[in-house]
Coordinates of C-alpha atoms and ligand atoms in Angstrom, one line a residue:
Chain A
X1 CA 228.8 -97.1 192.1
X2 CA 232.0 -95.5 192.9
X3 CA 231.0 -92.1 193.9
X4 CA 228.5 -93.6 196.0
X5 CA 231.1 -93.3 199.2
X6 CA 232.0 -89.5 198.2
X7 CA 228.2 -88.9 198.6
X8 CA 227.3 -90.9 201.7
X9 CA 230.7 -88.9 203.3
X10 CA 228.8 -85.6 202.1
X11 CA 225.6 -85.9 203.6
X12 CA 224.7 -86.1 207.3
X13 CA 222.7 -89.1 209.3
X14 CA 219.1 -87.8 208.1
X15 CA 220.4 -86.7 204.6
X16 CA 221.4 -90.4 204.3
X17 CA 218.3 -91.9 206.2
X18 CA 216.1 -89.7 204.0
X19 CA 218.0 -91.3 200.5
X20 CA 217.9 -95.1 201.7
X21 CA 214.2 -94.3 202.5
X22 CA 214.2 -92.6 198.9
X23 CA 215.6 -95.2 197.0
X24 CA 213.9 -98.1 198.4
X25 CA 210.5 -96.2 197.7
X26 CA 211.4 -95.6 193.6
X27 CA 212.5 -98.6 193.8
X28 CA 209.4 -100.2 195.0
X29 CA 207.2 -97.8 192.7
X30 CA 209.0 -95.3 189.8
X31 CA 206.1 -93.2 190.3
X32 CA 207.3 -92.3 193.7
X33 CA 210.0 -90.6 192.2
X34 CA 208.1 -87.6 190.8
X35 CA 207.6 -86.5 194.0
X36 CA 210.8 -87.0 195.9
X37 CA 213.5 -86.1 193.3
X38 CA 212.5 -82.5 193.5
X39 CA 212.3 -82.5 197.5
X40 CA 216.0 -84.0 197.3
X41 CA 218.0 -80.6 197.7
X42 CA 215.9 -80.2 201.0
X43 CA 216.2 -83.4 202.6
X44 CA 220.0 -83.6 201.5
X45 CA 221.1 -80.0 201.4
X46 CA 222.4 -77.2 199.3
X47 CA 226.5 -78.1 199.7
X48 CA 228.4 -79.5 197.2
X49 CA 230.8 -82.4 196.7
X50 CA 234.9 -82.8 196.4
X51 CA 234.0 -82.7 192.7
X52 CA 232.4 -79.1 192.7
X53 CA 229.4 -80.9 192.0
X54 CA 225.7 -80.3 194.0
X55 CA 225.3 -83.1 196.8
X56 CA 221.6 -83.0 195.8
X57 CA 222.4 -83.6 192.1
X58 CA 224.4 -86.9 193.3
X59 CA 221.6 -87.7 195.5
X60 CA 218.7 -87.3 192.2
X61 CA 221.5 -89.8 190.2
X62 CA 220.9 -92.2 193.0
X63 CA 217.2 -91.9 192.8
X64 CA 217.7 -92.4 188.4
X65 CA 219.6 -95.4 189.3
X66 CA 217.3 -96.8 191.8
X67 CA 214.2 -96.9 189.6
X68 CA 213.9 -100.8 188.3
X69 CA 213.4 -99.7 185.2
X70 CA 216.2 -100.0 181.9
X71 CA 216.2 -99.2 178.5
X72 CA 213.6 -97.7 176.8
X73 CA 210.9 -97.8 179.9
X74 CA 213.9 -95.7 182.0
X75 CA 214.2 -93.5 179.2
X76 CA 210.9 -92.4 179.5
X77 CA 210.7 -92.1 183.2
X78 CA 213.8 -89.7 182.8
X79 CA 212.2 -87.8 180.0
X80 CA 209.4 -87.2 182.4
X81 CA 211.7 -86.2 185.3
X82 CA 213.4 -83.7 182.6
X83 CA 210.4 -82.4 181.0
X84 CA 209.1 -81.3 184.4
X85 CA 212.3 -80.6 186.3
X86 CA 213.3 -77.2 187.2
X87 CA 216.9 -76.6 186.1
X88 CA 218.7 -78.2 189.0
X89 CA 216.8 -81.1 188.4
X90 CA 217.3 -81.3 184.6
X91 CA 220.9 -80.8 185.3
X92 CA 220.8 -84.4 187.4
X93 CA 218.9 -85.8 184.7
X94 CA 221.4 -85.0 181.8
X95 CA 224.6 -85.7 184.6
X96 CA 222.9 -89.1 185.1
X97 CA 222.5 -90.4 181.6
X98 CA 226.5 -91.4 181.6
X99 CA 225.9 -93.5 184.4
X100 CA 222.4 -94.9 183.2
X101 CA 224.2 -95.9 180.2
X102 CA 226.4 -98.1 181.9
X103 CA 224.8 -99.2 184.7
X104 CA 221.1 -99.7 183.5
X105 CA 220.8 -100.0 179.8
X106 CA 220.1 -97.1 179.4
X107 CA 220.8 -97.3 175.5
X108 CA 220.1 -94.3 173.0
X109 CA 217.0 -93.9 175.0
X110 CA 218.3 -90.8 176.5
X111 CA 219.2 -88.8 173.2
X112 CA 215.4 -87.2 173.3
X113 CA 216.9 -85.4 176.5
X114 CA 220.2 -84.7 175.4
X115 CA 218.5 -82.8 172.3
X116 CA 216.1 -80.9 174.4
X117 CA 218.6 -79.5 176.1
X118 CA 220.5 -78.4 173.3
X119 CA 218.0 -76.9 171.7
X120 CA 217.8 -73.9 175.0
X121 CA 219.5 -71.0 175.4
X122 CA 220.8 -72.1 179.2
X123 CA 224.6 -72.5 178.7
X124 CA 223.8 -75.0 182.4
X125 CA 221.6 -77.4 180.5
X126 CA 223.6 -77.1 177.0
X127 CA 227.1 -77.6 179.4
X128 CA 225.7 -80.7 180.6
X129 CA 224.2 -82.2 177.4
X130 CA 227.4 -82.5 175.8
X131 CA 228.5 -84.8 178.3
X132 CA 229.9 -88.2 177.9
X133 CA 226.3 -89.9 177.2
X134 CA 226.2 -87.7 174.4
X135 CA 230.1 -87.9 172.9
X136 CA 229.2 -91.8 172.7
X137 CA 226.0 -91.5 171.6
X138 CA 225.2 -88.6 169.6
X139 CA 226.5 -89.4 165.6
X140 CA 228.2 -86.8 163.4
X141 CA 226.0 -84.1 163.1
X142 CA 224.4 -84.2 165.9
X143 CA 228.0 -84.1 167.4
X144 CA 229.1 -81.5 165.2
X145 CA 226.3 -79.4 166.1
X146 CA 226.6 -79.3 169.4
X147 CA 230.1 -78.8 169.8
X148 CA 229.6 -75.7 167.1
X149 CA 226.5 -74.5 169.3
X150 CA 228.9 -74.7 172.9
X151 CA 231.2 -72.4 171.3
X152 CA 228.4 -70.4 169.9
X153 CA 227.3 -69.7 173.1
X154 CA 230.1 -69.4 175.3
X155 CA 230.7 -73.3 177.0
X156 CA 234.2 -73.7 177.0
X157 CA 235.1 -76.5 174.9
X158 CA 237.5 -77.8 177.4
X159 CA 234.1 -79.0 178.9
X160 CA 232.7 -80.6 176.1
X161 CA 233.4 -84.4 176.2
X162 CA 234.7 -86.9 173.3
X163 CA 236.3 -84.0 171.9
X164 CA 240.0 -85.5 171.0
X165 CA 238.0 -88.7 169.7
X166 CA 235.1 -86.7 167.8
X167 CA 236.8 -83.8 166.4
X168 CA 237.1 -84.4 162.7
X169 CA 237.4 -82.7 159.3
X170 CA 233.8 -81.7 158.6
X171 CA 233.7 -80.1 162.4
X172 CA 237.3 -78.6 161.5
X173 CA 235.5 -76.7 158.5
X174 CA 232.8 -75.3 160.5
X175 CA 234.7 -73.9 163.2
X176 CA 236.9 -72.5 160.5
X177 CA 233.9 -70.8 158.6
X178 CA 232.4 -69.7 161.7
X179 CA 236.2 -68.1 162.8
X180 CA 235.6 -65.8 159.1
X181 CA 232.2 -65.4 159.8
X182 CA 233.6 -63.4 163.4
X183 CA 236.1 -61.5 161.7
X184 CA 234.1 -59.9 158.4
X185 CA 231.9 -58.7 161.6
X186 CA 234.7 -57.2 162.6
X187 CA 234.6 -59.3 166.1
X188 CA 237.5 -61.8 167.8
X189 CA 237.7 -65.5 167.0
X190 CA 237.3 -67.3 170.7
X191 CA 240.4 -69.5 171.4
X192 CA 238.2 -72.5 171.8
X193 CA 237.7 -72.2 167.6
X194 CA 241.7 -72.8 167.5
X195 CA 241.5 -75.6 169.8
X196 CA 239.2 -77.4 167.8
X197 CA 241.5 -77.1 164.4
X198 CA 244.1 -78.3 166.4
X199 CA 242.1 -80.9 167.7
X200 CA 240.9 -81.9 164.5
X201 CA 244.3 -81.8 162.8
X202 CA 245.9 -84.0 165.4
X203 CA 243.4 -86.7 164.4
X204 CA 243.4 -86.3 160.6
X205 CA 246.8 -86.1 160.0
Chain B
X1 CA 219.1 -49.0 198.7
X2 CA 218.0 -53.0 198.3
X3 CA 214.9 -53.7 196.7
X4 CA 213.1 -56.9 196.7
X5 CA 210.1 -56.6 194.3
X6 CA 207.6 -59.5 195.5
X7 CA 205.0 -59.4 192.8
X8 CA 206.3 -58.7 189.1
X9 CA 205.7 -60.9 186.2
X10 CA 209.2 -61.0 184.7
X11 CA 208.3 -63.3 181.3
X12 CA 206.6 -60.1 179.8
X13 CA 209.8 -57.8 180.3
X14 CA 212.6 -57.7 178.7
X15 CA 216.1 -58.6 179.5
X16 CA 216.9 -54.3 179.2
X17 CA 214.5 -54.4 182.3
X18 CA 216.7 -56.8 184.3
X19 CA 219.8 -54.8 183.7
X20 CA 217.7 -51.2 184.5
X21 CA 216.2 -52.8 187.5
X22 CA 219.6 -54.1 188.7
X23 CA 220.7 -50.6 188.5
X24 CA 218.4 -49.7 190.8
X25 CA 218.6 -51.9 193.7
X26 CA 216.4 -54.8 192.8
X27 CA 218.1 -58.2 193.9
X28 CA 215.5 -60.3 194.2
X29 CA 212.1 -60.7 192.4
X30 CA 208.7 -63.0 193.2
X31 CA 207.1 -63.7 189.6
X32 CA 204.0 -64.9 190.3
X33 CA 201.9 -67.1 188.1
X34 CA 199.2 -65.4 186.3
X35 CA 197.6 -64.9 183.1
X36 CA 199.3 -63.6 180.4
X37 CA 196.9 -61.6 178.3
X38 CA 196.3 -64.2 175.2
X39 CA 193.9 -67.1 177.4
X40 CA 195.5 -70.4 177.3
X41 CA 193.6 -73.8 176.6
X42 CA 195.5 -76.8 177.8
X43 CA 197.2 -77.8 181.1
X44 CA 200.5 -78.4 178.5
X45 CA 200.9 -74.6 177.8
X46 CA 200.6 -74.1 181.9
X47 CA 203.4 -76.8 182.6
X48 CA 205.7 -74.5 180.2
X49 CA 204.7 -71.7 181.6
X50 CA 205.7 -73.2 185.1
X51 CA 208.9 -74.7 183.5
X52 CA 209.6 -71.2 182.4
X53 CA 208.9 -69.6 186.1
X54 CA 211.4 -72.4 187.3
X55 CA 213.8 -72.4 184.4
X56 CA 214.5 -69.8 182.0
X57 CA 213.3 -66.9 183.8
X58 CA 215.5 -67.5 187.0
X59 CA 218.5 -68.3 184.3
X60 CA 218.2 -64.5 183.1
X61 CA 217.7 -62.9 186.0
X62 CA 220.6 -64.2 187.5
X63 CA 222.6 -62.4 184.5
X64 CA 222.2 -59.6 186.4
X65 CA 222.3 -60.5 190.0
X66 CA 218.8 -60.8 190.8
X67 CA 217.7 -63.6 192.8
X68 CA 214.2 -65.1 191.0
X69 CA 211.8 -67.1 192.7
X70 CA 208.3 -67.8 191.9
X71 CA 204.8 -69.1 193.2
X72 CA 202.5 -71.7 191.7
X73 CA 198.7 -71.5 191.0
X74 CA 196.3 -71.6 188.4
X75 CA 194.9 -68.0 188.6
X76 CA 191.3 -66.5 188.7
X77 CA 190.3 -65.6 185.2
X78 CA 191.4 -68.7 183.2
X79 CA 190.0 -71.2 186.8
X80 CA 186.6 -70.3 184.9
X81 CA 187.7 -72.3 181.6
X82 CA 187.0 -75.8 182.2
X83 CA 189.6 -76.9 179.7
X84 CA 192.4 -75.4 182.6
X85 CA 190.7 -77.3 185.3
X86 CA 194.0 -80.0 184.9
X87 CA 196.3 -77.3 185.5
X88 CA 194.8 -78.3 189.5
X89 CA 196.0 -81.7 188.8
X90 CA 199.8 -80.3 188.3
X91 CA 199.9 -78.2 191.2
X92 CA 201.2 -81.1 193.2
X93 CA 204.5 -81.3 190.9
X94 CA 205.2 -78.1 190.8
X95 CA 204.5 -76.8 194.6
X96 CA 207.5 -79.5 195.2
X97 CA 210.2 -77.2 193.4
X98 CA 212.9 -75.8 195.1
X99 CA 212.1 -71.8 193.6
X100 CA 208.4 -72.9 194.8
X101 CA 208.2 -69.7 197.6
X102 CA 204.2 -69.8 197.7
X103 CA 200.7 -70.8 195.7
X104 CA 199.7 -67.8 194.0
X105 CA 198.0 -65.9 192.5
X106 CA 194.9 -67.2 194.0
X107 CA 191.7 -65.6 194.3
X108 CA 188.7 -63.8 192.7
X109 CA 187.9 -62.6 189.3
X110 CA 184.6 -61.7 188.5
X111 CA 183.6 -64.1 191.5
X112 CA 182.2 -67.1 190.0
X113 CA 181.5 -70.4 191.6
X114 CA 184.4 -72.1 189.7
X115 CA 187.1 -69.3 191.1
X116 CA 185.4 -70.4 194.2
X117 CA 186.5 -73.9 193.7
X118 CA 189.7 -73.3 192.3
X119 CA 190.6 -70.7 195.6
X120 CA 189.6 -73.2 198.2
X121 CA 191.5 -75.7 196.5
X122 CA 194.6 -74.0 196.2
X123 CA 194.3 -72.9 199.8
X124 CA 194.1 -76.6 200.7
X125 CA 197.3 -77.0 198.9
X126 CA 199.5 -74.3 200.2
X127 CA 198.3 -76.1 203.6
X128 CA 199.3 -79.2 202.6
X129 CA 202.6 -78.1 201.1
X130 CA 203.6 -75.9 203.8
X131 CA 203.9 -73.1 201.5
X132 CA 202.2 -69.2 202.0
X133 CA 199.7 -68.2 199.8
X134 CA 199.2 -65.0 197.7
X135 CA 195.6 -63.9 197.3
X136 CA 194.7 -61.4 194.1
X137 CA 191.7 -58.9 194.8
X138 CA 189.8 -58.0 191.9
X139 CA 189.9 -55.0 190.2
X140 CA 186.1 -54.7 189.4
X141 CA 184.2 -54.7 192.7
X142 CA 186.9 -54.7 194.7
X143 CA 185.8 -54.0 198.6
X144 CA 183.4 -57.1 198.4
X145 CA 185.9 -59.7 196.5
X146 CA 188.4 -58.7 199.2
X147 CA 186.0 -59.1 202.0
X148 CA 184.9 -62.5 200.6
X149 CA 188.3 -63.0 200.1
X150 CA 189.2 -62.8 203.8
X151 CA 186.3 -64.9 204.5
X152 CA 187.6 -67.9 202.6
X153 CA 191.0 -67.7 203.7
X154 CA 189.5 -67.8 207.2
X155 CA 187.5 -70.7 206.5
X156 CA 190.5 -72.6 204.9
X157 CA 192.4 -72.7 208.2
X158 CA 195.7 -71.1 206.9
X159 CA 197.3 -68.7 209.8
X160 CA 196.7 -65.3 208.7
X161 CA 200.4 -64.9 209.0
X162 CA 200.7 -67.4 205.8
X163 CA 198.8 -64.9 204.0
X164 CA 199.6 -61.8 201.5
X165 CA 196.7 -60.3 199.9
X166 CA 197.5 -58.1 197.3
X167 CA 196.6 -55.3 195.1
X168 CA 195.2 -53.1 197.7
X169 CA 193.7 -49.6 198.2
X170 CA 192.3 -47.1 200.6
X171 CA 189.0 -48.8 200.7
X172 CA 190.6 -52.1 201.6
X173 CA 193.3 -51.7 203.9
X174 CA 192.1 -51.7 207.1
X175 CA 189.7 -54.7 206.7
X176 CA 192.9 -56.9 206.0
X177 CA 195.0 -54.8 208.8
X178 CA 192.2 -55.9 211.6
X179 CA 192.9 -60.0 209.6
X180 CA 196.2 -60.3 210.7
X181 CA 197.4 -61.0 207.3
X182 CA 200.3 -59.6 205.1
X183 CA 199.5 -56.8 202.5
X184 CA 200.2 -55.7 199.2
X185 CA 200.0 -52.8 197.1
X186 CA 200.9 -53.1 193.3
X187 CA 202.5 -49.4 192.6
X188 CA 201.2 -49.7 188.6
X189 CA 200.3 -46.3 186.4
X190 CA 196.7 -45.7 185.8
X191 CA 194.4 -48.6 187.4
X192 CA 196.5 -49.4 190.6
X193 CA 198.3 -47.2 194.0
X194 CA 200.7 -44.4 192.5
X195 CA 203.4 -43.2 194.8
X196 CA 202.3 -40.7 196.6
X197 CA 199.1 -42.4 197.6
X198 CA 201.5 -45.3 198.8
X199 CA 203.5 -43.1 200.7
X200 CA 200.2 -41.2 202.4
X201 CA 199.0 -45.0 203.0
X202 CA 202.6 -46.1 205.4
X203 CA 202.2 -42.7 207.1
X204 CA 198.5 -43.4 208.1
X205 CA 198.9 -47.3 209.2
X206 CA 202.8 -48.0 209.4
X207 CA 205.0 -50.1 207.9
X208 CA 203.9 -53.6 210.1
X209 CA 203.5 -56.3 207.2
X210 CA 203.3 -54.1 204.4
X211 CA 204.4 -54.4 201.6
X212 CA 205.5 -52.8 197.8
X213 CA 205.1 -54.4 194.4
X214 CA 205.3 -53.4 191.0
X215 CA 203.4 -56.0 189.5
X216 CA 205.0 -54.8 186.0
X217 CA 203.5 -57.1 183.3
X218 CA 202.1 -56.9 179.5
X219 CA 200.8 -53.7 180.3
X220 CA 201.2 -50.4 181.0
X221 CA 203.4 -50.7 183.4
X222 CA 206.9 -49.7 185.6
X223 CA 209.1 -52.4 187.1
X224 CA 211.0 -49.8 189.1
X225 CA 208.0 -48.6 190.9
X226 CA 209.6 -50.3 194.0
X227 CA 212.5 -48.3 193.7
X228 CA 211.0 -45.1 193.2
X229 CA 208.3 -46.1 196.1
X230 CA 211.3 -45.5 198.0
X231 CA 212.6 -42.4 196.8
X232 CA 209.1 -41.6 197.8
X233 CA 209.6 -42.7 201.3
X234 CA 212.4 -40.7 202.0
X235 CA 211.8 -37.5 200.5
X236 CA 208.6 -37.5 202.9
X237 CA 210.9 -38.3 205.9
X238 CA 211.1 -41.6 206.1
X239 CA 214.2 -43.0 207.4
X240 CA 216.3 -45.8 205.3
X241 CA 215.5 -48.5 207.7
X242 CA 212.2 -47.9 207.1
X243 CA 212.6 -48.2 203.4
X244 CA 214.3 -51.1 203.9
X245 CA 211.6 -52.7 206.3
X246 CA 209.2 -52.3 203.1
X247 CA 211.1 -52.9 200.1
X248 CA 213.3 -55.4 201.2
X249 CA 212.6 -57.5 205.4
X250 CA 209.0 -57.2 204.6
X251 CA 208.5 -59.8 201.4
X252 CA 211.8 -60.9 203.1
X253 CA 210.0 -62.2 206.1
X254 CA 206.5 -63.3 204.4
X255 CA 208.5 -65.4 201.8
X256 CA 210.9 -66.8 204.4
X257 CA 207.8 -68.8 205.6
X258 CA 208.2 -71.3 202.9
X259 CA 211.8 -72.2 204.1
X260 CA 212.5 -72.1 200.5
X261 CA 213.7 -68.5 200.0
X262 CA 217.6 -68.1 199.2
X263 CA 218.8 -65.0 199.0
X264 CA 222.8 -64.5 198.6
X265 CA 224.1 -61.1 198.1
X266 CA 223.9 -61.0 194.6
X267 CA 226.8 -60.4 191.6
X268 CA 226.2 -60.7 188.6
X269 CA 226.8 -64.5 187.5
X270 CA 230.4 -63.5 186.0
X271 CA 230.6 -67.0 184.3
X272 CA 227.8 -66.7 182.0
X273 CA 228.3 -62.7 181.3
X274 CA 228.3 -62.5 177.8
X275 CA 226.0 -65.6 177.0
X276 CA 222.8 -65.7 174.6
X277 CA 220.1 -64.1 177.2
X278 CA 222.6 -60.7 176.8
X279 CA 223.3 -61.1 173.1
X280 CA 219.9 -63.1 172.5
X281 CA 219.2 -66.2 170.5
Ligands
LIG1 ZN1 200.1 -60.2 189.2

């Protein structure tokens, strides 16, 4: 993994001791995870990395990617990690389907998660749903929806990925719809609608 | 003025609460797990409940500044329905969270041999965990279901010190003074402490371990009691730092003993003003 150096820079001697120890133990036994991917923001600490991202959300990807599991098997074991996570867990989970995909097979056995987390009302979870697992794996109107829902809300689209590739006509009309929709109310049109037309425009035509 | 309300069951208020305790002082909130007036059947509607306590509810709060932990237990009243019993077979998960600052709230009901079970078990856990524990006295019967109370936290082993019991009175205060453990008093309209009688209660025994709650819930109730508990304090001549010691380093220092408490002086998360908890769904 290449951002396995950045996090073994990050973290001190026991940080690192503790996630060998953790890894070799969910790799050993997935069940051990349960219990060791919520007690990884203690053992590694609260700082964050270069990339603005938590240490122990780097640390909880390595724990994903340890479990010998792939495909539909890991995408249950994530599920269950997600379903029971508290948000800075969930957020790991969602940040570590991208790299599940391509390391472990993960397949569209992560798309249960990535629509969970769409469905909330936590800008956090929906920010990290609409990640690069889900621009390659999420079709149309799935797509659509949640890049609609990001502006909705207030995730800057700027964060959403896939966009340049996935913006198309149909999303073009419901940004558009949703830009009158703001001003009959009497309300402003966020920018991020005007990036999408233009988005969607440099692809069409 | 800095409040830190340590016993207030956030999911039944409303996000106008948040903004209106903000406004007056409150930065960080313990919501402890309870019931939630409508009984519950399954172990699945507890782990959403739990989900909420670690998710959502800290998500809003933190709209308006206020730091939001929480503490883990399957409570009294629904302990007595044997189709909760699993929520004891979750604990385990959930006392591993981060926002995990104690097990609670444990303790009596109507005092029943499966509340029994379900306190001692939960003791064990907080034990085993590390993690304080937050007893609830009854409100029916009160003097002996805090006495018995006592006795079974003695008999668990947990250091006093690891201990809040909550929801007292006049008639129980100095039995859990003499126990060496923490205590609390909910400041709630009608069935609970009122102000004055809180204030009368710090003049009489101090302000050593004491501490102020609103316990707002789905009732009747007043989540800036904490707040005006304070006002309280001061127009009888108590000084600030003495407010402070009670609203604020008090549930401070009992909630610091999980090692899990964070506490950062709070603004209002500015990059998610204007999201869906403020305009709503
Ligand atoms: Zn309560």
């Amino acid at each position: 993994m290449p951002s396995d150096r950045i996090l073994d820079e990050a973290l001190d001697a026991a940080g690192r001791a503790w996630l060998a120890d953790a890894e070799a133990r969910c790799a050993a036994d997935p069940d051990a995870v349960a219990r060791l991917f919520p007690a990884a923001r203690r053992a590694c600490g609260r700082g964050t990395l270069p990339t603005g991202r938590p240490v122990a959300e780097a640390a909880r990807i390595r724990l994903l990617l340890a479990l010998p599991l792939r495909g539909e098997e890991l995408g249950r074991a994530a599920f269950d990690l997600y379903r029971h996570g508290d948000t800075a867990e969930r957020l790991a989970v969602l940040r570590g389907l991208d790299p599940l995909d391509h390391h472990r097979a993960l397949g569209e056995a992560g798309l249960p998660i990535v629509r969970d987390a769409l469905r909330t009302n936590d800008t956090r979870l929906i920010e990290a749903a609409a990640g690069p697992y889900a621009a390659a794996r999420l079709d149309d109107d799935a797509y659509r929806q949640a890049v609609l829902k990001c502006v909705f809300v207030g995730v800057p689209v700027t964060s959403v990925a896939g966009l340049a590739d996935r913006a198309d006509g149909e999303l073009a009309r419901m940004a558009a719809d949703h830009a009158r929709e703001r001003r009959a109310a009497g309300r402003d049109v966020p920018p991020d609608v005007e990036r999408i037309l233009r988005l969607a425009g440099e692809r069409e035509f | 003025m800095r409040i830190f309300d340590p016993h207030i069951h956030m999911t039944s208020r409303t996000t106008d609460d948040y903004e209106r305790m903000r406004d007056a002082g409150v930065r960080a909130v313990v919501e402890p797990a309870f019931w939630l007036g409508q009984p519950r059947t399954s172990p699945d509607t507890f782990a959403d409940y739990f989900d909420s306590l670690l998710g959502w509810e800290p998500y809003r709060a933190s709209q308006f500044g206020i730091r939001h932990h929480c503490t883990i237990a399957l409570n009294p009243k629904e302990a007595n329905d044997p189709r909760c019993r699993g929520v004891l077979d979750l604990l385990p998960r959930y006392l591993a969270k981060d926002g995990v600052v104690a097990v609670g709230e444990v303790g009596y009901d109507s005092m029943t041999p499966d509340e029994d079970e379900a306190f001692r078990a939960q003791l064990e856990a907080a034990k085993e965990f590390g993690l304080p524990a937050l007893v609830h006295t009854p409100h029916r019967d009160k003097v002996a279901g805090t006495r018995r109370s006592l006795d079974v936290v003695k008999e668990s082993g947990l250091p006093p010190e690891h201990v809040l019991i909550d929801h007292l009175n006049e008639l129980t205060v100095e039995m859990v003074l003499e126990s060496g453990c923490w205590l609390g008093f909910s400041v709630y309209p009608d069935t609970k402490m009122d102000e004055r009688r809180m204030v009368a209660l710090l003049q009489k025994y101090g302000t050593d371990r004491m501490v102020v709650n609103s316990a707002a819930d789905w009732g009747r109730s007043d989540p800036l009691k904490t707040a005006k508990v304070g006002v309280a304090m001061l127009e009888a001549g108590f000084g600030e730092d003495d407010v402070d010691r009670v609203l604020w380093r008090n549930p401070v220092g009992f909630y610091a003993q999980s090692g899990r408490l964070e506490l950062s002086e709070g603004e209002p998360d500015a990059e998610y003003a204007g999201n869906t908890v403020r305009r709503g769904g």
